[in-house]
Amino acid sequence: MSRISTHNPTDSPNFTSRLIYKPRQTQSLFNPSTLLIIEFQCAGISMLHAVTAPNTRLPCPKRSVNLQRRGIIGGGIGNVFCVNASSLAPGVDGVRVDCTPWLVVGLGNPGNKFHGTRHNVGFEMIDHISRTEGIKLDTIQSKALLGIGSIGEVPILLAKPQTYMNFCGEAVGPLAAYYQVPLRHILLVYDEMSLPNGVLRLQPKGGHGHHNGVKCVIDHLDGCRGFPRLCIGIGNPPGIMDMKAFLLQKFSSEERKQVDAALEQGVEAVRTLVLKGFDDNVTRFNLGQKYKYHKV
């Protein structure tokens, strides 16, 4: 994970300002002769703001939080979406919708040679959401291709890390910190070999399941695992086939049909999750997915 450094920034010519996702309480300010880190409390998480200038004067944390919530200072959620992270908006049939922003991250490898492979279905899901919801992926930030928009009244960030799979946490952690997204609203989308091909599963939390990309994300979220995930089944390697070769292989024509159908269903699942949370609809969705290819 990204650790807090206490070295003098002038000792490292390549040092740049960054934001570190730190859900648990920590020391708010370090020695001003070294890297300055100030902690903000917002949207249920602790956020540390790193400042490279050793003599920079920082506003008091309490005042900074109030100003950030009003969208006046900082690079946080107020400046981008202009909403209070805890605000509610009218939804369908008069039901109030939680407008806390979501960060939806698809895992995969950048580059044309990986397009259409099993390990890149997370990227494909983000592309499907982008097209369906009209959210353009047109920004590069924190080592990720980023799109900013909304689903209904809920602000959404779509992200495709450009770091390669095993280092994707280097993009997810800073994005979550910069936009002040609470852990419960970071949705990770990735391939899952323990599920049959084309079968989806929504989970409110979990471990890494030996998935290196998920493991890296957990490391960069301070070891926290309590974020939701949408798993896309890709099946297991046949026979004694090497796992790496299997993951970097493209789908067969029949498998491709199942995955394409799953991607369409996944877009609706994400929309339901964002607008309604983990309610009975998600339970029914998972049950339907479990048996959709079950042969009697």
PDB file of C-alpha atoms in Angstrom:
ATOM      1  CA  MET A   1       0.000   0.000   0.000  1.00  0.00           C
ATOM      2  CA  SER A   2       1.010   3.625  -0.224  1.00  0.00           C
ATOM      3  CA  ARG A   3       2.720   4.493   3.038  1.00  0.00           C
ATOM      4  CA  ILE A   4       3.095   7.943   4.566  1.00  0.00           C
ATOM      5  CA  SER A   5       6.617   9.205   3.976  1.00  0.00           C
ATOM      6  CA  THR A   6       8.449  11.431   6.452  1.00  0.00           C
ATOM      7  CA  HIS A   7      11.506  12.164   4.328  1.00  0.00           C
ATOM      8  CA  ASN A   8      12.315  15.648   3.117  1.00  0.00           C
ATOM      9  CA  PRO A   9      10.718  16.015  -0.364  1.00  0.00           C
ATOM     10  CA  THR A  10      13.782  17.861  -1.644  1.00  0.00           C
ATOM     11  CA  ASP A  11      15.737  14.613  -1.296  1.00  0.00           C
ATOM     12  CA  SER A  12      13.633  13.047  -4.050  1.00  0.00           C
ATOM     13  CA  PRO A  13      13.507  15.015  -7.329  1.00  0.00           C
ATOM     14  CA  ASN A  14      10.666  12.843  -8.650  1.00  0.00           C
ATOM     15  CA  PHE A  15       8.468  13.362  -5.592  1.00  0.00           C
ATOM     16  CA  THR A  16       4.976  14.680  -6.365  1.00  0.00           C
ATOM     17  CA  SER A  17       1.985  15.672  -4.272  1.00  0.00           C
ATOM     18  CA  ARG A  18      -0.505  12.873  -3.726  1.00  0.00           C
ATOM     19  CA  LEU A  19      -3.533  11.877  -1.738  1.00  0.00           C
ATOM     20  CA  ILE A  20      -3.540   8.763   0.408  1.00  0.00           C
ATOM     21  CA  TYR A  21      -6.696   6.814   1.228  1.00  0.00           C
ATOM     22  CA  LYS A  22      -6.622   6.293   4.997  1.00  0.00           C
ATOM     23  CA  PRO A  23      -9.954   5.035   6.413  1.00  0.00           C
ATOM     24  CA  ARG A  24      -8.773   4.771  10.003  1.00  0.00           C
ATOM     25  CA  GLN A  25      -7.885   7.628  12.313  1.00  0.00           C
ATOM     26  CA  THR A  26      -4.235   8.663  12.223  1.00  0.00           C
ATOM     27  CA  GLN A  27      -1.959  11.495  13.239  1.00  0.00           C
ATOM     28  CA  SER A  28      -3.216  14.595  11.431  1.00  0.00           C
ATOM     29  CA  LEU A  29      -0.058  16.637  10.996  1.00  0.00           C
ATOM     30  CA  PHE A  30       3.597  15.719  10.823  1.00  0.00           C
ATOM     31  CA  ASN A  31       6.733  17.768  11.444  1.00  0.00           C
ATOM     32  CA  PRO A  32       6.544  20.806   9.108  1.00  0.00           C
ATOM     33  CA  SER A  33      10.162  20.316   8.101  1.00  0.00           C
ATOM     34  CA  THR A  34       9.161  17.134   6.294  1.00  0.00           C
ATOM     35  CA  LEU A  35       6.224  16.172   4.090  1.00  0.00           C
ATOM     36  CA  LEU A  36       3.087  17.848   5.445  1.00  0.00           C
ATOM     37  CA  ILE A  37       0.022  15.646   5.700  1.00  0.00           C
ATOM     38  CA  ILE A  38      -3.296  16.958   6.969  1.00  0.00           C
ATOM     39  CA  GLU A  39      -6.334  14.838   7.720  1.00  0.00           C
ATOM     40  CA  PHE A  40      -9.862  15.687   6.597  1.00  0.00           C
ATOM     41  CA  GLN A  41     -12.967  13.895   7.860  1.00  0.00           C
ATOM     42  CA  CYS A  42     -15.691  13.711   5.225  1.00  0.00           C
ATOM     43  CA  ALA A  43     -18.251  11.227   3.928  1.00  0.00           C
ATOM     44  CA  GLY A  44     -17.409   8.734   6.648  1.00  0.00           C
ATOM     45  CA  ILE A  45     -13.692   8.386   5.869  1.00  0.00           C
ATOM     46  CA  SER A  46     -10.450   9.998   6.935  1.00  0.00           C
ATOM     47  CA  MET A  47      -8.622  11.748   4.133  1.00  0.00           C
ATOM     48  CA  LEU A  48      -4.997  12.843   4.269  1.00  0.00           C
ATOM     49  CA  HIS A  49      -3.906  15.765   2.111  1.00  0.00           C
ATOM     50  CA  ALA A  50      -0.187  15.724   1.299  1.00  0.00           C
ATOM     51  CA  VAL A  51       1.580  19.024   0.699  1.00  0.00           C
ATOM     52  CA  THR A  52       5.140  19.011  -0.639  1.00  0.00           C
ATOM     53  CA  ALA A  53       6.103  22.579   0.267  1.00  0.00           C
ATOM     54  CA  PRO A  54       7.720  22.344   3.747  1.00  0.00           C
ATOM     55  CA  ASN A  55       6.725  25.850   4.859  1.00  0.00           C
ATOM     56  CA  THR A  56       3.168  25.909   3.496  1.00  0.00           C
ATOM     57  CA  ARG A  57       0.589  27.221   5.973  1.00  0.00           C
ATOM     58  CA  LEU A  58      -2.383  24.898   6.244  1.00  0.00           C
ATOM     59  CA  PRO A  59      -5.893  25.892   7.359  1.00  0.00           C
ATOM     60  CA  CYS A  60      -7.178  24.167  10.461  1.00  0.00           C
ATOM     61  CA  PRO A  61      -8.713  20.738   9.665  1.00  0.00           C
ATOM     62  CA  LYS A  62     -12.189  21.615  10.988  1.00  0.00           C
ATOM     63  CA  ARG A  63     -12.460  24.742   8.840  1.00  0.00           C
ATOM     64  CA  SER A  64     -11.074  22.882   5.833  1.00  0.00           C
ATOM     65  CA  VAL A  65     -13.764  20.222   6.075  1.00  0.00           C
ATOM     66  CA  ASN A  66     -16.528  22.827   6.171  1.00  0.00           C
ATOM     67  CA  LEU A  67     -15.085  24.630   3.164  1.00  0.00           C
ATOM     68  CA  GLN A  68     -14.613  21.413   1.224  1.00  0.00           C
ATOM     69  CA  ARG A  69     -18.169  20.302   1.894  1.00  0.00           C
ATOM     70  CA  ARG A  70     -19.349  23.620   0.470  1.00  0.00           C
ATOM     71  CA  GLY A  71     -17.131  23.113  -2.571  1.00  0.00           C
ATOM     72  CA  ILE A  72     -14.972  26.174  -1.833  1.00  0.00           C
ATOM     73  CA  ILE A  73     -11.484  24.725  -1.409  1.00  0.00           C
ATOM     74  CA  GLY A  74      -9.584  21.565  -2.210  1.00  0.00           C
ATOM     75  CA  GLY A  75      -9.900  19.053  -5.012  1.00  0.00           C
ATOM     76  CA  GLY A  76     -12.628  17.024  -3.383  1.00  0.00           C
ATOM     77  CA  ILE A  77     -16.137  16.073  -4.247  1.00  0.00           C
ATOM     78  CA  GLY A  78     -17.613  19.537  -3.777  1.00  0.00           C
ATOM     79  CA  ASN A  79     -15.557  21.006  -6.612  1.00  0.00           C
ATOM     80  CA  VAL A  80     -16.454  18.281  -9.091  1.00  0.00           C
ATOM     81  CA  PHE A  81     -20.060  17.328  -8.401  1.00  0.00           C
ATOM     82  CA  CYS A  82     -21.187  20.327  -6.315  1.00  0.00           C
ATOM     83  CA  VAL A  83     -23.196  18.125  -3.949  1.00  0.00           C
ATOM     84  CA  ASN A  84     -23.034  17.364  -0.258  1.00  0.00           C
ATOM     85  CA  ALA A  85     -21.778  13.816   0.172  1.00  0.00           C
ATOM     86  CA  SER A  86     -24.632  12.995   2.549  1.00  0.00           C
ATOM     87  CA  SER A  87     -27.408  14.654   0.516  1.00  0.00           C
ATOM     88  CA  LEU A  88     -30.570  12.889  -0.604  1.00  0.00           C
ATOM     89  CA  ALA A  89     -32.500  13.536  -3.794  1.00  0.00           C
ATOM     90  CA  PRO A  90     -36.015  12.542  -4.912  1.00  0.00           C
ATOM     91  CA  GLY A  91     -35.997   9.272  -6.812  1.00  0.00           C
ATOM     92  CA  VAL A  92     -38.530   7.132  -8.637  1.00  0.00           C
ATOM     93  CA  ASP A  93     -41.992   7.068  -7.006  1.00  0.00           C
ATOM     94  CA  GLY A  94     -40.905   9.685  -4.490  1.00  0.00           C
ATOM     95  CA  VAL A  95     -38.313   7.390  -2.853  1.00  0.00           C
ATOM     96  CA  ARG A  96     -35.320   9.328  -1.566  1.00  0.00           C
ATOM     97  CA  VAL A  97     -32.038   8.420  -3.276  1.00  0.00           C
ATOM     98  CA  ASP A  98     -28.669   8.538  -1.522  1.00  0.00           C
ATOM     99  CA  CYS A  99     -26.549  10.913  -3.628  1.00  0.00           C
ATOM    100  CA  THR A 100     -23.235   9.923  -2.096  1.00  0.00           C
ATOM    101  CA  PRO A 101     -20.872   9.563  -5.102  1.00  0.00           C
ATOM    102  CA  TRP A 102     -19.812   6.157  -6.414  1.00  0.00           C
ATOM    103  CA  LEU A 103     -16.429   5.143  -7.810  1.00  0.00           C
ATOM    104  CA  VAL A 104     -16.899   2.207 -10.202  1.00  0.00           C
ATOM    105  CA  VAL A 105     -13.571   0.630 -11.165  1.00  0.00           C
ATOM    106  CA  GLY A 106     -13.086  -2.063 -13.782  1.00  0.00           C
ATOM    107  CA  LEU A 107      -9.895  -4.109 -13.543  1.00  0.00           C
ATOM    108  CA  GLY A 108      -7.867  -5.074 -16.586  1.00  0.00           C
ATOM    109  CA  ASN A 109      -4.677  -4.536 -18.550  1.00  0.00           C
ATOM    110  CA  PRO A 110      -4.189  -1.531 -20.868  1.00  0.00           C
ATOM    111  CA  GLY A 111      -3.243  -2.029 -24.514  1.00  0.00           C
ATOM    112  CA  ASN A 112      -4.873  -3.470 -27.635  1.00  0.00           C
ATOM    113  CA  LYS A 113      -3.264  -6.889 -27.230  1.00  0.00           C
ATOM    114  CA  PHE A 114      -5.281  -7.478 -24.048  1.00  0.00           C
ATOM    115  CA  HIS A 115      -8.597  -6.321 -25.499  1.00  0.00           C
ATOM    116  CA  GLY A 116     -11.242  -9.054 -25.396  1.00  0.00           C
ATOM    117  CA  THR A 117      -9.280 -11.361 -23.077  1.00  0.00           C
ATOM    118  CA  ARG A 118     -10.779 -13.023 -20.019  1.00  0.00           C
ATOM    119  CA  HIS A 119      -8.718 -10.906 -17.628  1.00  0.00           C
ATOM    120  CA  ASN A 120     -10.141  -7.697 -19.142  1.00  0.00           C
ATOM    121  CA  VAL A 121     -13.873  -8.194 -18.642  1.00  0.00           C
ATOM    122  CA  GLY A 122     -13.756  -5.539 -15.906  1.00  0.00           C
ATOM    123  CA  PHE A 123     -12.677  -2.993 -18.524  1.00  0.00           C
ATOM    124  CA  GLU A 124     -15.469  -4.182 -20.828  1.00  0.00           C
ATOM    125  CA  MET A 125     -18.078  -3.628 -18.119  1.00  0.00           C
ATOM    126  CA  ILE A 126     -16.897  -0.042 -17.638  1.00  0.00           C
ATOM    127  CA  ASP A 127     -17.135   0.508 -21.406  1.00  0.00           C
ATOM    128  CA  HIS A 128     -20.710  -0.832 -21.408  1.00  0.00           C
ATOM    129  CA  ILE A 129     -21.727   1.435 -18.520  1.00  0.00           C
ATOM    130  CA  SER A 130     -20.045   4.361 -20.273  1.00  0.00           C
ATOM    131  CA  ARG A 131     -22.047   3.834 -23.472  1.00  0.00           C
ATOM    132  CA  THR A 132     -25.355   3.083 -21.745  1.00  0.00           C
ATOM    133  CA  GLU A 133     -25.232   6.028 -19.325  1.00  0.00           C
ATOM    134  CA  GLY A 134     -23.523   8.469 -21.696  1.00  0.00           C
ATOM    135  CA  ILE A 135     -20.463   8.963 -19.484  1.00  0.00           C
ATOM    136  CA  LYS A 136     -17.369   9.695 -21.575  1.00  0.00           C
ATOM    137  CA  LEU A 137     -14.054   8.242 -20.465  1.00  0.00           C
ATOM    138  CA  ASP A 138     -12.044  11.266 -21.513  1.00  0.00           C
ATOM    139  CA  THR A 139      -9.777  12.140 -18.574  1.00  0.00           C
ATOM    140  CA  ILE A 140      -6.484  10.736 -17.311  1.00  0.00           C
ATOM    141  CA  GLN A 141      -6.036  11.093 -13.558  1.00  0.00           C
ATOM    142  CA  SER A 142      -4.134   9.134 -10.912  1.00  0.00           C
ATOM    143  CA  LYS A 143      -2.939   6.556 -13.447  1.00  0.00           C
ATOM    144  CA  ALA A 144      -6.499   5.842 -14.625  1.00  0.00           C
ATOM    145  CA  LEU A 145      -8.762   6.593 -17.568  1.00  0.00           C
ATOM    146  CA  LEU A 146     -11.652   8.411 -15.919  1.00  0.00           C
ATOM    147  CA  GLY A 147     -15.220   9.379 -16.757  1.00  0.00           C
ATOM    148  CA  ILE A 148     -17.378  11.667 -14.624  1.00  0.00           C
ATOM    149  CA  GLY A 149     -21.166  11.689 -14.855  1.00  0.00           C
ATOM    150  CA  SER A 150     -24.241  10.379 -13.095  1.00  0.00           C
ATOM    151  CA  ILE A 151     -26.751   7.544 -12.954  1.00  0.00           C
ATOM    152  CA  GLY A 152     -30.083   9.112 -12.179  1.00  0.00           C
ATOM    153  CA  GLU A 153     -29.308  11.746  -9.546  1.00  0.00           C
ATOM    154  CA  VAL A 154     -26.249   9.909  -8.206  1.00  0.00           C
ATOM    155  CA  PRO A 155     -22.748  11.180  -9.146  1.00  0.00           C
ATOM    156  CA  ILE A 156     -20.585   8.483 -10.728  1.00  0.00           C
ATOM    157  CA  LEU A 157     -16.884   8.102 -11.445  1.00  0.00           C
ATOM    158  CA  LEU A 158     -15.987   5.379 -13.956  1.00  0.00           C
ATOM    159  CA  ALA A 159     -12.342   4.311 -13.908  1.00  0.00           C
ATOM    160  CA  LYS A 160     -10.058   1.981 -15.862  1.00  0.00           C
ATOM    161  CA  PRO A 161      -6.613   1.832 -14.196  1.00  0.00           C
ATOM    162  CA  GLN A 162      -3.776   2.057 -16.720  1.00  0.00           C
ATOM    163  CA  THR A 163      -1.190   0.474 -14.413  1.00  0.00           C
ATOM    164  CA  TYR A 164      -1.602  -3.180 -15.425  1.00  0.00           C
ATOM    165  CA  MET A 165      -3.630  -5.530 -13.288  1.00  0.00           C
ATOM    166  CA  ASN A 166      -1.175  -6.238 -10.475  1.00  0.00           C
ATOM    167  CA  PHE A 167      -0.684  -2.531  -9.694  1.00  0.00           C
ATOM    168  CA  CYS A 168      -4.236  -1.199 -10.118  1.00  0.00           C
ATOM    169  CA  GLY A 169      -4.428  -0.145  -6.460  1.00  0.00           C
ATOM    170  CA  GLU A 170      -2.018   2.669  -7.322  1.00  0.00           C
ATOM    171  CA  ALA A 171      -4.915   4.247  -9.225  1.00  0.00           C
ATOM    172  CA  VAL A 172      -7.861   3.268  -7.013  1.00  0.00           C
ATOM    173  CA  GLY A 173      -6.465   4.485  -3.678  1.00  0.00           C
ATOM    174  CA  PRO A 174      -5.618   8.050  -4.794  1.00  0.00           C
ATOM    175  CA  LEU A 175      -8.894   8.408  -6.737  1.00  0.00           C
ATOM    176  CA  ALA A 176     -10.964   7.365  -3.719  1.00  0.00           C
ATOM    177  CA  ALA A 177      -9.062   9.823  -1.534  1.00  0.00           C
ATOM    178  CA  TYR A 178      -9.149  12.723  -3.991  1.00  0.00           C
ATOM    179  CA  TYR A 179     -12.898  12.492  -4.597  1.00  0.00           C
ATOM    180  CA  GLN A 180     -13.648  11.549  -0.980  1.00  0.00           C
ATOM    181  CA  VAL A 181     -15.575   8.396  -1.888  1.00  0.00           C
ATOM    182  CA  PRO A 182     -16.536   6.292   1.167  1.00  0.00           C
ATOM    183  CA  LEU A 183     -15.450   2.663   1.176  1.00  0.00           C
ATOM    184  CA  ARG A 184     -19.016   1.366   0.812  1.00  0.00           C
ATOM    185  CA  HIS A 185     -19.322   3.239  -2.518  1.00  0.00           C
ATOM    186  CA  ILE A 186     -16.189   1.901  -4.210  1.00  0.00           C
ATOM    187  CA  LEU A 187     -17.456  -0.787  -6.605  1.00  0.00           C
ATOM    188  CA  LEU A 188     -14.770  -3.067  -8.039  1.00  0.00           C
ATOM    189  CA  VAL A 189     -15.587  -5.005 -11.231  1.00  0.00           C
ATOM    190  CA  TYR A 190     -13.346  -7.929 -12.165  1.00  0.00           C
ATOM    191  CA  ASP A 191     -13.065 -11.457 -13.589  1.00  0.00           C
ATOM    192  CA  GLU A 192     -13.734 -14.421 -11.314  1.00  0.00           C
ATOM    193  CA  MET A 193     -12.600 -17.971 -12.123  1.00  0.00           C
ATOM    194  CA  SER A 194     -14.701 -19.539  -9.356  1.00  0.00           C
ATOM    195  CA  LEU A 195     -17.879 -18.583 -11.255  1.00  0.00           C
ATOM    196  CA  PRO A 196     -19.069 -20.239 -14.481  1.00  0.00           C
ATOM    197  CA  ASN A 197     -18.497 -18.235 -17.629  1.00  0.00           C
ATOM    198  CA  GLY A 198     -20.996 -15.386 -17.996  1.00  0.00           C
ATOM    199  CA  VAL A 199     -22.378 -15.641 -14.445  1.00  0.00           C
ATOM    200  CA  LEU A 200     -22.385 -12.467 -12.318  1.00  0.00           C
ATOM    201  CA  ARG A 201     -22.305 -11.985  -8.566  1.00  0.00           C
ATOM    202  CA  LEU A 202     -22.718  -8.803  -6.500  1.00  0.00           C
ATOM    203  CA  GLN A 203     -21.116  -8.772  -3.059  1.00  0.00           C
ATOM    204  CA  PRO A 204     -21.088  -6.043  -0.381  1.00  0.00           C
ATOM    205  CA  LYS A 205     -17.561  -7.031   0.723  1.00  0.00           C
ATOM    206  CA  GLY A 206     -15.064  -9.875   0.705  1.00  0.00           C
ATOM    207  CA  GLY A 207     -11.425 -10.907   0.429  1.00  0.00           C
ATOM    208  CA  HIS A 208      -9.129 -10.926  -2.586  1.00  0.00           C
ATOM    209  CA  GLY A 209      -9.700 -14.584  -3.508  1.00  0.00           C
ATOM    210  CA  HIS A 210      -6.110 -14.838  -4.813  1.00  0.00           C
ATOM    211  CA  HIS A 211      -6.891 -12.181  -7.433  1.00  0.00           C
ATOM    212  CA  ASN A 212      -3.761 -10.024  -7.615  1.00  0.00           C
ATOM    213  CA  GLY A 213      -5.638  -6.950  -8.813  1.00  0.00           C
ATOM    214  CA  VAL A 214      -8.111  -7.077  -5.935  1.00  0.00           C
ATOM    215  CA  LYS A 215      -5.273  -7.734  -3.497  1.00  0.00           C
ATOM    216  CA  CYS A 216      -3.452  -4.609  -4.699  1.00  0.00           C
ATOM    217  CA  VAL A 217      -6.607  -2.516  -4.291  1.00  0.00           C
ATOM    218  CA  ILE A 218      -7.059  -3.763  -0.719  1.00  0.00           C
ATOM    219  CA  ASP A 219      -3.441  -2.874   0.038  1.00  0.00           C
ATOM    220  CA  HIS A 220      -3.966   0.686  -1.230  1.00  0.00           C
ATOM    221  CA  LEU A 221      -7.184   1.077   0.762  1.00  0.00           C
ATOM    222  CA  ASP A 222      -5.237   0.596   3.988  1.00  0.00           C
ATOM    223  CA  GLY A 223      -6.065  -3.116   4.112  1.00  0.00           C
ATOM    224  CA  CYS A 224      -9.830  -2.510   4.189  1.00  0.00           C
ATOM    225  CA  ARG A 225     -11.993  -5.116   2.419  1.00  0.00           C
ATOM    226  CA  GLY A 226     -15.425  -3.643   3.057  1.00  0.00           C
ATOM    227  CA  PHE A 227     -16.043  -2.379  -0.471  1.00  0.00           C
ATOM    228  CA  PRO A 228     -18.627  -3.887  -2.863  1.00  0.00           C
ATOM    229  CA  ARG A 229     -17.638  -5.845  -5.923  1.00  0.00           C
ATOM    230  CA  LEU A 230     -19.240  -7.159  -9.103  1.00  0.00           C
ATOM    231  CA  CYS A 231     -17.621 -10.447 -10.093  1.00  0.00           C
ATOM    232  CA  ILE A 232     -17.848 -11.640 -13.704  1.00  0.00           C
ATOM    233  CA  GLY A 233     -17.465 -15.386 -14.134  1.00  0.00           C
ATOM    234  CA  ILE A 234     -14.910 -16.611 -16.662  1.00  0.00           C
ATOM    235  CA  GLY A 235     -14.711 -20.275 -15.595  1.00  0.00           C
ATOM    236  CA  ASN A 236     -11.622 -22.372 -14.858  1.00  0.00           C
ATOM    237  CA  PRO A 237      -8.749 -23.370 -17.164  1.00  0.00           C
ATOM    238  CA  PRO A 238      -9.444 -26.694 -18.902  1.00  0.00           C
ATOM    239  CA  GLY A 239      -7.268 -29.653 -17.987  1.00  0.00           C
ATOM    240  CA  ILE A 240      -3.696 -28.673 -17.164  1.00  0.00           C
ATOM    241  CA  MET A 241      -3.756 -25.381 -19.065  1.00  0.00           C
ATOM    242  CA  ASP A 242      -1.576 -22.684 -17.503  1.00  0.00           C
ATOM    243  CA  MET A 243      -3.669 -20.167 -15.558  1.00  0.00           C
ATOM    244  CA  LYS A 244      -1.860 -17.115 -16.955  1.00  0.00           C
ATOM    245  CA  ALA A 245      -2.339 -18.348 -20.513  1.00  0.00           C
ATOM    246  CA  PHE A 246      -6.028 -18.923 -19.773  1.00  0.00           C
ATOM    247  CA  LEU A 247      -6.532 -15.414 -18.363  1.00  0.00           C
ATOM    248  CA  LEU A 248      -4.834 -13.764 -21.338  1.00  0.00           C
ATOM    249  CA  GLN A 249      -6.762 -15.868 -23.858  1.00  0.00           C
ATOM    250  CA  LYS A 250      -9.769 -14.537 -25.749  1.00  0.00           C
ATOM    251  CA  PHE A 251     -13.199 -16.126 -25.367  1.00  0.00           C
ATOM    252  CA  SER A 252     -14.560 -18.735 -27.755  1.00  0.00           C
ATOM    253  CA  SER A 253     -17.575 -17.697 -29.838  1.00  0.00           C
ATOM    254  CA  GLU A 254     -20.007 -19.423 -27.456  1.00  0.00           C
ATOM    255  CA  GLU A 255     -18.286 -17.986 -24.392  1.00  0.00           C
ATOM    256  CA  ARG A 256     -18.351 -14.545 -26.012  1.00  0.00           C
ATOM    257  CA  LYS A 257     -22.144 -14.690 -26.354  1.00  0.00           C
ATOM    258  CA  GLN A 258     -22.498 -15.520 -22.660  1.00  0.00           C
ATOM    259  CA  VAL A 259     -20.129 -12.730 -21.616  1.00  0.00           C
ATOM    260  CA  ASP A 260     -21.863 -10.155 -23.823  1.00  0.00           C
ATOM    261  CA  ALA A 261     -25.205 -11.078 -22.246  1.00  0.00           C
ATOM    262  CA  ALA A 262     -23.613 -10.812 -18.795  1.00  0.00           C
ATOM    263  CA  LEU A 263     -22.262  -7.342 -19.575  1.00  0.00           C
ATOM    264  CA  GLU A 264     -25.748  -6.125 -20.488  1.00  0.00           C
ATOM    265  CA  GLN A 265     -27.150  -7.594 -17.271  1.00  0.00           C
ATOM    266  CA  GLY A 266     -24.245  -6.120 -15.334  1.00  0.00           C
ATOM    267  CA  VAL A 267     -25.102  -2.586 -16.419  1.00  0.00           C
ATOM    268  CA  GLU A 268     -28.603  -3.002 -14.980  1.00  0.00           C
ATOM    269  CA  ALA A 269     -27.177  -4.541 -11.808  1.00  0.00           C
ATOM    270  CA  VAL A 270     -24.862  -1.550 -11.300  1.00  0.00           C
ATOM    271  CA  ARG A 271     -27.737   0.869 -11.905  1.00  0.00           C
ATOM    272  CA  THR A 272     -29.883  -0.960  -9.329  1.00  0.00           C
ATOM    273  CA  LEU A 273     -27.052  -0.997  -6.794  1.00  0.00           C
ATOM    274  CA  VAL A 274     -26.282   2.710  -7.227  1.00  0.00           C
ATOM    275  CA  LEU A 275     -29.908   3.819  -6.969  1.00  0.00           C
ATOM    276  CA  LYS A 276     -31.219   1.340  -4.373  1.00  0.00           C
ATOM    277  CA  GLY A 277     -28.222  -0.152  -2.567  1.00  0.00           C
ATOM    278  CA  PHE A 278     -27.942  -3.782  -1.465  1.00  0.00           C
ATOM    279  CA  ASP A 279     -31.663  -4.499  -1.150  1.00  0.00           C
ATOM    280  CA  ASP A 280     -33.825  -7.502  -2.048  1.00  0.00           C
ATOM    281  CA  ASN A 281     -33.341  -6.757  -5.751  1.00  0.00           C
ATOM    282  CA  VAL A 282     -29.638  -7.606  -5.457  1.00  0.00           C
ATOM    283  CA  THR A 283     -30.458 -10.838  -3.603  1.00  0.00           C
ATOM    284  CA  ARG A 284     -32.852 -11.868  -6.369  1.00  0.00           C
ATOM    285  CA  PHE A 285     -30.285 -10.871  -8.992  1.00  0.00           C
ATOM    286  CA  ASN A 286     -27.615 -13.109  -7.460  1.00  0.00           C
ATOM    287  CA  LEU A 287     -30.050 -16.014  -7.159  1.00  0.00           C
ATOM    288  CA  GLY A 288     -31.104 -15.645 -10.791  1.00  0.00           C
ATOM    289  CA  GLN A 289     -27.480 -15.528 -11.921  1.00  0.00           C
ATOM    290  CA  LYS A 290     -26.555 -18.610  -9.930  1.00  0.00           C
ATOM    291  CA  TYR A 291     -28.967 -20.840 -11.818  1.00  0.00           C
ATOM    292  CA  LYS A 292     -29.201 -19.160 -15.221  1.00  0.00           C
ATOM    293  CA  TYR A 293     -27.053 -21.826 -16.918  1.00  0.00           C
ATOM    294  CA  HIS A 294     -28.139 -24.641 -14.615  1.00  0.00           C
ATOM    295  CA  LYS A 295     -29.235 -27.684 -16.600  1.00  0.00           C
ATOM    296  CA  VAL A 296     -31.950 -29.869 -15.079  1.00  0.00           C
TER     297      VAL A 296
END
